[in-house]
Coordinates of C-alpha atoms and ligand atoms in Angstrom, one line a residue:
M29 CA 0.0 0.0 0.0
G30 CA 1.4 3.4 -1.0
F31 CA 2.1 6.3 1.4
F32 CA -0.7 8.4 -0.1
E33 CA -3.3 5.7 0.1
L34 CA -2.4 5.1 3.7
N35 CA -2.7 8.8 4.4
H36 CA -6.1 8.9 2.8
I37 CA -7.4 6.0 4.9
T38 CA -6.0 7.5 8.1
N39 CA -7.8 10.8 7.2
V40 CA -11.1 8.9 6.7
F41 CA -11.0 6.5 9.7
G42 CA -8.5 8.2 12.1
I43 CA -5.7 6.2 13.7
S44 CA -7.9 4.1 16.0
G45 CA -10.3 3.3 13.2
L46 CA -7.4 2.1 11.1
L47 CA -6.2 -0.2 13.9
Q48 CA -9.7 -1.6 14.2
V49 CA -9.9 -2.3 10.4
I50 CA -6.5 -4.0 10.6
S51 CA -7.5 -6.1 13.6
L52 CA -10.7 -7.1 11.8
F53 CA -8.8 -8.2 8.7
G54 CA -6.4 -10.1 11.0
L55 CA -9.2 -11.8 12.7
L56 CA -10.9 -12.7 9.5
L57 CA -7.7 -14.1 8.1
L58 CA -7.1 -16.1 11.3
L59 CA -10.7 -17.5 11.2
S60 CA -10.4 -18.5 7.5
K61 CA -7.0 -20.2 8.2
A62 CA -8.6 -22.0 11.2
A63 CA -11.6 -23.0 9.1
Q64 CA -9.3 -24.3 6.3
Y65 CA -7.2 -26.2 8.8
Y66 CA -10.4 -27.7 10.3
L67 CA -11.9 -28.7 7.0
H68 CA -8.6 -30.1 5.8
R69 CA -8.3 -32.1 9.0
Q70 CA -11.9 -33.4 8.5
W71 CA -10.9 -34.5 5.0
L72 CA -7.8 -36.3 6.3
L73 CA -9.7 -38.0 9.0
K74 CA -12.3 -39.2 6.4
C75 CA -9.5 -40.5 4.2
L76 CA -8.0 -42.3 7.2
E77 CA -11.2 -43.8 8.5
Q78 CA -10.3 -47.3 7.2
F79 CA -6.8 -47.1 8.8
P80 CA -6.7 -47.8 12.5
S81 CA -4.6 -45.7 14.9
T82 CA -4.0 -44.9 18.5
P83 CA -5.3 -41.6 19.8
S84 CA -3.4 -38.5 18.8
H85 CA -3.0 -34.9 19.9
W86 CA -4.4 -32.3 17.4
L87 CA -1.0 -30.5 17.3
F88 CA 1.7 -32.9 18.5
G89 CA 0.4 -36.0 16.7
N90 CA 1.0 -39.4 18.3
L91 CA 4.7 -39.9 18.1
I92 CA 6.7 -40.1 21.3
K93 CA 10.3 -38.9 21.2
D94 CA 12.8 -41.7 20.5
Q95 CA 10.0 -44.3 20.9
D96 CA 9.2 -44.8 17.2
L97 CA 10.5 -48.3 17.0
Q98 CA 8.8 -49.4 20.3
Q99 CA 5.5 -47.8 19.0
T100 CA 5.9 -49.6 15.7
L101 CA 6.2 -53.0 17.5
L102 CA 2.9 -52.2 19.4
W103 CA 1.1 -51.1 16.2
V104 CA 2.3 -54.2 14.2
E105 CA 1.0 -56.4 17.0
K106 CA -2.3 -54.6 17.2
F107 CA -3.2 -53.6 13.7
P108 CA -2.5 -56.1 10.9
T109 CA -0.9 -54.7 7.7
T110 CA -1.1 -51.0 8.3
C111 CA -2.0 -48.1 10.6
S112 CA -2.1 -44.3 10.4
K113 CA 0.3 -42.1 12.4
W114 CA 0.2 -38.3 12.9
F115 CA 3.5 -36.4 13.1
W116 CA 2.3 -32.9 14.0
G117 CA -0.6 -30.7 13.0
N118 CA -2.4 -31.9 9.8
N119 CA 0.5 -34.1 8.9
P120 CA -0.4 -37.8 8.9
S121 CA 1.1 -40.7 7.2
V122 CA -0.1 -44.3 6.6
M123 CA 2.5 -46.7 7.9
I124 CA 2.7 -50.0 6.1
Y125 CA 4.4 -53.3 7.2
D126 CA 2.7 -55.9 5.1
P127 CA 4.6 -57.5 2.1
D128 CA 1.8 -57.1 -0.4
Y129 CA 1.4 -53.5 0.5
M130 CA 5.2 -53.1 0.2
K131 CA 5.2 -54.7 -3.2
L132 CA 2.5 -52.5 -4.5
I133 CA 4.1 -49.2 -3.3
L134 CA 7.7 -50.2 -4.3
G135 CA 6.4 -51.2 -7.8
R136 CA 5.1 -47.6 -8.4
S137 CA 7.2 -44.6 -9.0
D138 CA 5.9 -42.2 -6.3
P139 CA 8.4 -39.5 -5.3
K140 CA 10.0 -39.2 -1.9
P141 CA 8.1 -36.7 0.2
I142 CA 9.7 -33.2 0.4
K143 CA 8.4 -32.9 4.0
S144 CA 10.9 -35.5 5.3
Y145 CA 13.6 -36.1 2.6
G146 CA 13.7 -32.3 1.8
F147 CA 15.4 -31.7 5.1
F148 CA 18.5 -33.6 3.8
V149 CA 18.9 -31.2 0.8
P150 CA 21.2 -28.6 2.5
W151 CA 23.5 -31.5 3.4
I152 CA 23.5 -34.0 0.6
G153 CA 21.9 -32.0 -2.2
Y154 CA 20.1 -33.6 -5.1
G155 CA 22.2 -36.7 -5.5
L156 CA 20.9 -40.2 -6.4
L157 CA 19.0 -40.6 -3.1
L158 CA 17.0 -37.4 -3.5
L159 CA 16.7 -37.0 -7.3
E160 CA 13.5 -37.7 -9.1
G161 CA 12.2 -38.4 -12.6
K162 CA 14.4 -38.2 -15.7
K163 CA 17.4 -36.8 -13.9
W164 CA 17.4 -39.6 -11.4
F165 CA 17.2 -42.1 -14.2
Q166 CA 20.1 -40.6 -16.0
H167 CA 22.3 -40.5 -12.8
R168 CA 21.3 -44.1 -11.9
R169 CA 22.3 -45.3 -15.4
M170 CA 25.5 -43.3 -15.2
L171 CA 26.5 -44.7 -11.8
T172 CA 25.4 -48.3 -12.2
P173 CA 28.7 -49.4 -13.8
A174 CA 30.5 -48.3 -10.7
F175 CA 28.9 -51.3 -8.9
H176 CA 29.5 -53.8 -11.6
Y177 CA 30.9 -57.2 -10.6
D178 CA 34.3 -56.4 -12.3
I179 CA 34.7 -53.3 -10.2
L180 CA 33.5 -54.8 -6.9
K181 CA 35.8 -57.9 -7.2
P182 CA 39.1 -56.2 -6.3
Y183 CA 37.4 -54.2 -3.5
V184 CA 37.4 -57.3 -1.4
G185 CA 41.1 -57.0 -0.7
I186 CA 40.7 -53.3 0.1
M187 CA 37.9 -54.1 2.5
A188 CA 40.0 -56.8 4.2
D189 CA 42.8 -54.3 4.7
S190 CA 40.5 -51.8 6.4
V191 CA 39.1 -54.5 8.6
H192 CA 42.5 -55.6 9.7
V193 CA 43.5 -52.1 10.7
M194 CA 40.4 -51.9 12.9
L195 CA 41.1 -55.4 14.4
D196 CA 44.7 -54.4 15.1
K197 CA 43.4 -51.4 17.1
W198 CA 41.0 -53.7 18.9
E199 CA 43.8 -56.1 19.8
Q200 CA 45.5 -53.3 21.7
L201 CA 42.3 -52.1 23.3
A202 CA 41.1 -55.7 24.1
G203 CA 43.9 -56.1 26.6
Q204 CA 42.3 -53.4 28.8
D205 CA 39.5 -55.9 29.7
S206 CA 36.8 -53.3 29.8
P207 CA 34.0 -53.4 27.3
L208 CA 34.6 -51.4 24.1
E209 CA 32.1 -49.1 22.4
I210 CA 32.3 -50.4 18.9
C211 CA 30.2 -48.0 16.7
Q212 CA 32.8 -45.3 16.3
H213 CA 35.5 -47.8 15.3
V214 CA 33.2 -49.5 12.9
S215 CA 32.2 -46.2 11.4
L216 CA 35.8 -45.1 10.8
M217 CA 36.4 -48.5 9.2
T218 CA 33.5 -48.4 6.8
M219 CA 34.5 -44.8 6.1
E220 CA 38.0 -45.9 5.1
T221 CA 36.6 -48.6 2.9
I222 CA 34.3 -46.3 0.9
M223 CA 37.0 -43.7 0.7
K224 CA 39.4 -46.2 -0.8
C225 CA 37.0 -48.0 -3.0
A226 CA 34.8 -45.3 -4.4
F227 CA 37.1 -42.3 -4.1
S228 CA 40.6 -43.8 -4.7
Y229 CA 41.8 -42.3 -1.4
Q230 CA 45.4 -43.4 -0.7
G231 CA 45.8 -42.4 3.0
S232 CA 44.5 -43.9 6.2
V233 CA 41.3 -42.9 7.8
Q234 CA 41.6 -45.1 10.9
L235 CA 45.2 -44.4 11.9
N236 CA 47.0 -41.2 13.0
D237 CA 45.6 -38.8 10.5
C238 CA 42.0 -39.6 11.3
G239 CA 41.1 -36.2 12.9
N240 CA 39.3 -34.8 9.8
F241 CA 37.5 -38.1 9.2
R242 CA 36.4 -38.4 12.9
S243 CA 34.9 -34.9 12.7
Y244 CA 33.1 -35.9 9.4
V245 CA 31.7 -39.1 11.1
E246 CA 30.6 -37.0 14.1
A247 CA 29.0 -34.4 11.8
V248 CA 27.1 -37.2 10.0
E249 CA 25.9 -38.4 13.4
E250 CA 24.7 -34.9 14.3
L251 CA 23.0 -34.4 10.9
T252 CA 21.1 -37.7 10.9
H253 CA 19.8 -36.9 14.4
R254 CA 18.8 -33.3 13.4
V255 CA 17.0 -34.3 10.2
H256 CA 15.1 -37.0 12.0
S257 CA 13.9 -34.7 14.8
R258 CA 13.1 -31.8 12.5
A259 CA 10.6 -33.9 10.6
R260 CA 8.9 -34.6 14.0
T261 CA 8.9 -31.0 15.3
A262 CA 5.9 -28.8 14.5
F263 CA 7.8 -25.6 15.0
H264 CA 10.7 -26.5 12.9
Q265 CA 8.9 -26.9 9.6
S266 CA 9.5 -23.3 8.3
N267 CA 13.1 -22.8 7.0
I268 CA 13.2 -19.3 8.5
I269 CA 12.3 -20.4 12.0
Y270 CA 14.4 -23.5 11.8
N271 CA 17.5 -21.6 10.7
L272 CA 17.2 -19.2 13.6
S273 CA 16.8 -22.0 16.2
S274 CA 19.7 -23.6 18.0
S275 CA 18.9 -26.9 16.3
G276 CA 19.0 -25.2 12.9
R277 CA 22.3 -23.5 13.7
A278 CA 23.8 -26.8 14.8
F279 CA 22.5 -28.5 11.6
H280 CA 24.2 -25.9 9.4
R281 CA 27.4 -26.1 11.4
A282 CA 27.5 -29.8 10.9
C283 CA 26.7 -29.3 7.2
R284 CA 29.7 -27.1 6.8
V285 CA 32.0 -29.7 8.4
A286 CA 30.6 -32.4 6.0
H287 CA 31.0 -30.2 3.0
E288 CA 34.6 -29.2 3.8
H289 CA 35.4 -32.9 3.9
T290 CA 33.7 -33.7 0.6
D291 CA 35.2 -30.6 -1.1
R292 CA 38.6 -31.8 0.0
M293 CA 38.1 -35.2 -1.5
I294 CA 36.9 -33.8 -4.8
S295 CA 39.8 -31.4 -5.2
M296 CA 42.3 -34.0 -4.3
R297 CA 41.0 -36.4 -6.9
K298 CA 40.7 -33.7 -9.5
A299 CA 44.3 -32.8 -9.0
E300 CA 45.4 -36.4 -9.2
L301 CA 43.5 -36.9 -12.4
E302 CA 45.1 -33.8 -13.9
N303 CA 48.5 -35.3 -13.1
E304 CA 47.6 -38.6 -14.7
G305 CA 47.3 -36.9 -18.1
E306 CA 44.5 -36.7 -20.6
L307 CA 41.2 -38.4 -20.4
E308 CA 42.0 -41.3 -22.7
K309 CA 45.1 -42.2 -20.9
V310 CA 43.3 -42.3 -17.6
K311 CA 40.6 -44.4 -19.0
K312 CA 43.0 -47.0 -20.4
K313 CA 45.2 -47.0 -17.3
R314 CA 42.8 -47.4 -14.5
R315 CA 39.5 -49.0 -13.7
L316 CA 37.0 -46.1 -13.3
D317 CA 35.9 -45.8 -9.7
F318 CA 32.8 -44.0 -8.6
L319 CA 34.4 -40.5 -8.4
D320 CA 36.2 -41.0 -11.7
I321 CA 32.9 -41.7 -13.4
L322 CA 31.5 -38.5 -12.1
L323 CA 34.6 -36.4 -12.9
L324 CA 34.9 -37.8 -16.4
A325 CA 31.2 -37.4 -17.1
K326 CA 31.8 -33.8 -16.3
M327 CA 35.0 -33.6 -18.4
Q328 CA 33.5 -35.2 -21.5
D329 CA 30.5 -32.9 -21.5
G330 CA 30.9 -29.9 -19.3
K331 CA 27.1 -29.4 -19.2
S332 CA 26.2 -32.9 -18.2
L333 CA 27.3 -32.7 -14.6
S334 CA 27.5 -29.3 -12.8
D335 CA 29.7 -28.7 -9.8
E336 CA 26.5 -28.8 -7.7
D337 CA 25.5 -32.2 -9.1
L338 CA 29.0 -33.6 -8.6
R339 CA 29.1 -32.4 -5.0
A340 CA 25.6 -33.8 -4.3
E341 CA 26.6 -37.3 -5.6
V342 CA 29.8 -37.2 -3.6
D343 CA 28.0 -36.2 -0.4
T344 CA 25.3 -38.8 -1.0
F345 CA 27.7 -41.7 -1.6
M346 CA 30.0 -40.6 1.2
F347 CA 27.0 -40.7 3.6
E348 CA 25.1 -43.7 2.2
G349 CA 28.3 -45.6 1.6
H350 CA 29.5 -45.6 5.2
D351 CA 26.8 -44.9 7.7
T352 CA 24.3 -47.6 6.7
T353 CA 27.0 -50.3 6.5
A354 CA 28.4 -49.2 9.9
S355 CA 25.0 -49.5 11.5
G356 CA 24.5 -52.9 9.9
L357 CA 27.8 -54.3 11.0
S358 CA 27.6 -52.9 14.5
W359 CA 24.3 -54.6 15.0
I360 CA 25.5 -57.9 13.4
F361 CA 28.4 -57.9 15.9
Y362 CA 25.9 -57.3 18.7
A363 CA 23.6 -60.1 17.5
L364 CA 26.6 -62.6 17.3
A365 CA 27.8 -61.5 20.7
T366 CA 24.4 -62.2 22.3
H367 CA 24.2 -65.6 20.5
P368 CA 27.5 -67.3 21.1
E369 CA 26.4 -70.7 19.7
H370 CA 25.7 -69.1 16.3
Q371 CA 28.9 -67.1 16.5
Q372 CA 30.9 -70.3 17.0
R373 CA 29.2 -72.0 14.1
C374 CA 30.1 -69.1 11.8
R375 CA 33.7 -69.1 13.1
E376 CA 34.1 -72.8 12.3
E377 CA 32.7 -72.2 8.8
V378 CA 35.0 -69.3 8.2
Q379 CA 38.0 -71.2 9.6
S380 CA 37.3 -74.1 7.3
I381 CA 37.5 -71.9 4.2
L382 CA 39.9 -69.1 5.1
G383 CA 42.4 -70.9 7.5
D384 CA 44.3 -68.0 9.0
G385 CA 42.3 -65.5 6.9
T386 CA 45.2 -63.6 5.5
A387 CA 43.8 -63.7 1.9
V388 CA 40.1 -63.4 1.7
T389 CA 38.9 -63.2 -2.0
W390 CA 35.7 -62.7 -3.9
D391 CA 35.3 -66.4 -4.4
H392 CA 35.3 -67.0 -0.6
L393 CA 32.3 -64.8 -0.2
D394 CA 29.9 -67.4 -1.7
Q395 CA 31.3 -70.2 0.4
M396 CA 30.0 -69.1 3.8
P397 CA 26.3 -70.0 3.8
Y398 CA 25.8 -70.1 7.6
T399 CA 27.6 -66.8 8.1
T400 CA 25.4 -65.2 5.4
M401 CA 22.3 -66.6 7.1
C402 CA 23.4 -65.0 10.4
I403 CA 24.1 -61.7 8.6
K404 CA 20.7 -61.7 7.0
E405 CA 19.0 -62.6 10.3
A406 CA 20.7 -59.7 12.0
L407 CA 19.7 -57.3 9.1
R408 CA 16.1 -58.6 9.7
L409 CA 16.2 -57.9 13.4
Y410 CA 18.1 -54.6 13.1
P411 CA 17.4 -53.1 9.6
P412 CA 20.0 -50.3 9.1
V413 CA 17.4 -48.2 7.3
P414 CA 14.3 -48.7 9.5
A415 CA 11.8 -46.9 7.3
I416 CA 11.5 -44.9 4.1
A417 CA 8.6 -42.8 2.7
R418 CA 6.7 -42.0 -0.5
E419 CA 4.2 -39.3 -1.5
L420 CA 1.4 -40.8 -3.6
S421 CA 1.5 -39.2 -7.1
T422 CA -1.8 -40.9 -8.0
P423 CA -4.5 -42.6 -5.8
V424 CA -3.8 -46.1 -4.6
T425 CA -6.0 -49.1 -3.8
F426 CA -4.4 -51.6 -1.5
P427 CA -4.8 -55.4 -2.0
D428 CA -7.6 -55.5 0.6
G429 CA -9.6 -52.7 -1.1
R430 CA -8.7 -49.8 1.2
S431 CA -7.6 -46.8 -0.7
L432 CA -5.8 -43.5 -0.3
P433 CA -6.0 -40.3 -2.5
K434 CA -3.1 -38.6 -4.3
G435 CA -0.8 -36.5 -2.2
F436 CA -0.9 -38.8 0.9
M437 CA 2.3 -39.8 2.6
V438 CA 3.0 -43.5 3.0
S439 CA 5.7 -44.7 5.3
L440 CA 7.2 -48.1 4.5
S441 CA 8.4 -49.5 7.8
F442 CA 11.1 -52.1 7.2
Y443 CA 11.4 -52.4 11.0
G444 CA 7.7 -53.2 11.2
L445 CA 7.8 -55.6 8.3
H446 CA 10.8 -57.5 9.7
H447 CA 9.1 -57.7 13.1
N448 CA 5.7 -58.7 11.8
P449 CA 4.7 -61.9 13.7
R450 CA 2.4 -62.8 10.8
L451 CA 5.5 -63.2 8.6
W452 CA 8.1 -64.1 11.1
P453 CA 6.9 -66.3 14.0
N454 CA 8.5 -65.2 17.3
P455 CA 10.0 -62.2 15.5
E456 CA 12.3 -61.1 18.4
V457 CA 14.1 -64.4 18.4
F458 CA 17.4 -64.6 16.5
D459 CA 17.0 -67.6 14.3
P460 CA 19.3 -67.8 11.2
S461 CA 17.4 -70.9 9.9
R462 CA 14.8 -68.5 8.6
F463 CA 17.3 -67.8 5.8
A464 CA 18.1 -71.4 5.1
P465 CA 18.3 -72.0 1.3
N466 CA 15.1 -74.0 1.3
A467 CA 13.1 -71.6 3.6
A468 CA 10.1 -70.1 1.8
R469 CA 9.0 -66.5 2.3
H470 CA 7.2 -63.7 0.5
S471 CA 9.3 -61.9 -2.0
H472 CA 8.8 -58.6 -0.1
A473 CA 9.0 -59.9 3.5
F474 CA 12.7 -59.1 3.9
L475 CA 13.8 -55.7 2.5
P476 CA 16.8 -54.2 4.2
F477 CA 17.9 -52.7 0.9
S478 CA 14.4 -51.7 -0.1
G479 CA 13.0 -52.9 -3.5
G480 CA 11.8 -51.9 -6.9
A481 CA 13.6 -49.4 -9.2
R482 CA 14.8 -47.3 -6.3
N483 CA 16.4 -50.1 -4.3
C484 CA 19.9 -49.7 -2.9
I485 CA 22.5 -49.3 -5.6
G486 CA 25.2 -50.3 -3.1
K487 CA 23.6 -53.6 -1.9
Q488 CA 26.2 -55.9 -3.3
F489 CA 29.0 -53.7 -2.2
A490 CA 27.5 -53.6 1.3
M491 CA 26.9 -57.4 1.5
N492 CA 30.5 -58.0 0.5
E493 CA 31.8 -55.6 3.1
L494 CA 29.6 -57.2 5.8
K495 CA 30.8 -60.7 5.0
V496 CA 34.5 -59.7 4.8
A497 CA 34.3 -57.9 8.2
V498 CA 32.3 -60.6 10.0
A499 CA 34.6 -63.4 8.7
L500 CA 37.9 -61.6 9.6
T501 CA 36.6 -60.5 13.0
L502 CA 35.5 -64.0 14.0
L503 CA 38.9 -65.4 13.2
R504 CA 40.6 -63.0 15.6
F505 CA 38.1 -62.4 18.4
E506 CA 35.4 -63.9 20.4
L507 CA 32.7 -61.3 20.8
L508 CA 31.0 -61.1 24.2
S509 CA 28.0 -59.0 25.2
D510 CA 28.0 -56.7 28.2
P511 CA 24.7 -57.5 30.1
T512 CA 25.0 -54.3 32.1
R513 CA 24.8 -52.1 29.0
V514 CA 22.0 -53.3 26.8
P515 CA 21.8 -51.1 23.7
V516 CA 18.6 -48.9 23.3
L517 CA 17.5 -48.9 19.7
V518 CA 16.6 -45.5 18.3
Q519 CA 15.3 -44.6 14.8
R520 CA 17.4 -42.0 12.9
S521 CA 17.8 -42.1 9.2
V522 CA 19.7 -45.2 10.1
L523 CA 19.2 -47.5 13.1
K524 CA 21.3 -46.4 16.1
S525 CA 21.8 -47.3 19.7
K526 CA 21.1 -44.4 22.0
N527 CA 23.7 -45.6 24.5
G528 CA 26.2 -47.1 22.1
I529 CA 27.0 -50.8 21.6
Y530 CA 29.5 -52.1 24.1
L531 CA 31.1 -55.5 23.6
R532 CA 33.9 -57.4 25.3
L533 CA 36.5 -58.7 22.9
K534 CA 38.4 -61.8 23.7
K535 CA 41.5 -62.3 21.5
L536 CA 41.6 -65.8 20.1
K537 CA 44.9 -67.7 20.3
Ligands
LIG765 C1 24.0 -52.4 5.0 C2 24.1 -51.3 4.2 C3 23.1 -50.6 3.4 C4 21.7 -50.6 3.6 C5 20.9 -51.4 4.6 C6 21.1 -49.7 2.6 C7 19.8 -49.5 2.4 C8 19.2 -48.7 1.5 C9 17.8 -48.4 1.4 C10 16.7 -49.0 2.2 C11 17.6 -47.5 0.3 C12 16.3 -46.9 -0.2 C13 16.2 -45.5 0.3 C14 14.9 -44.8 0.0 O1 14.2 -45.3 -0.9 O2 14.7 -43.8 0.6 C15 19.0 -47.2 -0.2 C16 19.2 -46.4 -1.3 C17 20.5 -46.1 -1.7 N1 21.7 -46.6 -1.2 FE1 21.9 -48.0 0.2 N2 22.1 -49.2 1.8 C18 23.3 -49.7 2.3 C19 24.6 -49.5 1.8 C20 24.8 -48.6 0.7 C21 26.2 -48.4 0.2 C22 27.4 -49.1 0.6 C23 26.0 -47.4 -0.8 C24 27.0 -46.8 -1.7 C25 28.2 -47.3 -1.9 C26 24.6 -47.1 -0.8 C27 24.0 -46.1 -1.7 C28 22.7 -45.9 -1.8 C29 22.1 -44.9 -2.7 C30 22.9 -44.0 -3.6 C31 20.7 -45.0 -2.7 C32 19.7 -44.3 -3.5 C33 19.4 -45.1 -4.7 C34 18.4 -44.6 -5.6 O3 17.4 -43.9 -5.2 O4 18.5 -44.8 -6.8 N3 23.9 -47.8 0.1 N4 19.9 -47.9 0.5

C-alpha cells in the first residue's frame, strides 16, 4: 500500500479506526485459516477412516520422542498390515508393514516426500538418493557401472585391509579388559573402505591422520539426528524459524564440516586426475571408480554434470556408503555376541574356508552360507534403514480394497515388516534358519535394501563388506556382550543405539 493511500485511509478513519480495520482483517484471516485447517483435518480423518490408529494430539500427533520403534512394534502387533500415524498438526502418514502393500508401493514410482527427505537437501543436495524423474534415471544409469561385478571384485582386498586395521586397534584395546564401544570404530572402518574403493583415497582414515574423518563421522551423526527430529517437530517446519533456532544452527554447522570434507576429496581427486594426463590415458590406465565416473562425465561434456550435481553425488555416496554399513555391521556384531552358539558355528565355517584369513577373496564370499544366514537374520532384526517414505502421485488401492488419495504420505516401515509376527513367527528371536536355502518366504518380507527401481545401488558392495568384516573379525576375536549395558534402539535415518554398543573382545589364540 502506497504512502498516499495510507494517508487517505488515516484521514477517513482516524488512527484508532485504522487499527480496528487491521484487527478485523487479521481476525478474518485467522478465522479463515482455522476453518481451512479444520476442513482439511476433517478430510484427512475421512481418508484415514479405514486405517486404525492410536489416539493423537491435534498439534503434536501421536509420536513419542525416541520411541518410534517401540511404538511400531505395538502397532504391528495390534493392527494387521497398516495403521495411520500423525506427526504434528495436519500431517499424517499411513505406515505399512505388510509384504503385499510393500510390493504395491515399491512397484510404483511415487516421489520421496519433500516434508521429510527435503530436510536432507542442504546437506547431501540432489544426488541419487533425492533426485526424481528423468534426472534420477540418467544418474542411476551413469553410476550403475561403478557397482559392476568387475569393479567390486578387487574391492574385497581393500575391505579386508581396512578391517585388519580396525582389528589391530581392537587387539591393543582388548587387553584393557573393559567393554569397548564399537560403533565409532566400525564407522571409521566403513568410512575408510568407501574412501578407498569409491574415491581412490590413498591415505589412512583409521590411523594417526583420522582427525578430519572423525569430525566428518561426528558431523554425520549430528546431521542424521537433526534431520530426524526436524521432521517430527511442528515448530521446525519453516526454514526461517528452523535456521534461527539452536537446532538449525547446529545443523548448518555440521553441514559445513561435512561439505569441507567432501570438497577436500573432490579437489584431491581432480588434482590427481590432472597429473595422470589426458582423459583417454586415464581411461586406459585405470578402472573407473565412482568418483572417476563423475569427474569424467563432467569432463566429456561440461554441461552434463554441474559442480553442484557432482558435490551432491559425492555427499550422497559418502554418507550412504558408510553410515548404513556401519549401522548394519555394529548390530551384526551385537547379534553374534548375544548368540554365542551361532557365533561359534560361523567361526568354524570361516576357519574351514579361510584358514588364517590372510587372503580373503571374492570367491570365498559365496562359500560361507551359515555366516550369510546370520548376517541376514541380523539385518532382519536390526534393519539399518528402519523406514522410508513416498508421497502418492496418484490414488492407490491396496490389495484389501482400502484406498488413499493422491498426495498422501506412505511410510514403509522395514522395521515393522521385519518384526511382523504374521510373517516371522517369534519375530524377536534370533533364528538364522529363517534364511536357510530352502526356507520359503514372501518376495517382499525381507527388505533391508528396499526394493523396486529405487532399491539400494550399493547392496552388493555392502553385503560383501559385511561378509569380509564378519569373517575376519570372528577369526581373531570372540565377541561377548555386556549384560550391564543393553543397547537402546533409536530410529534415525539409520538405526542407532542411544547408549552405544558395548562389547567385550576376547582375543583368540
Ligand atoms: C547395509 C548397508 C546398506 C543398507 C541397509 C542400505 C539401504 C538402502 C535403502 C533402504 C535404500 C532406499 C532408500 C529410499 O528409498 O529412501 C537405499 C538407497 C540407496 N543406497 Fe543404500 N544401503 C546400504 C549401503 C549402501 C552403500 C554401501 C551405498 C554406496 C556405496 C549405498 C548407496 C545408496 C544410494 C545412492 C541409494 C539411493 C538409490 C536410488 O534412489 O537410486 N547404500 N539404501
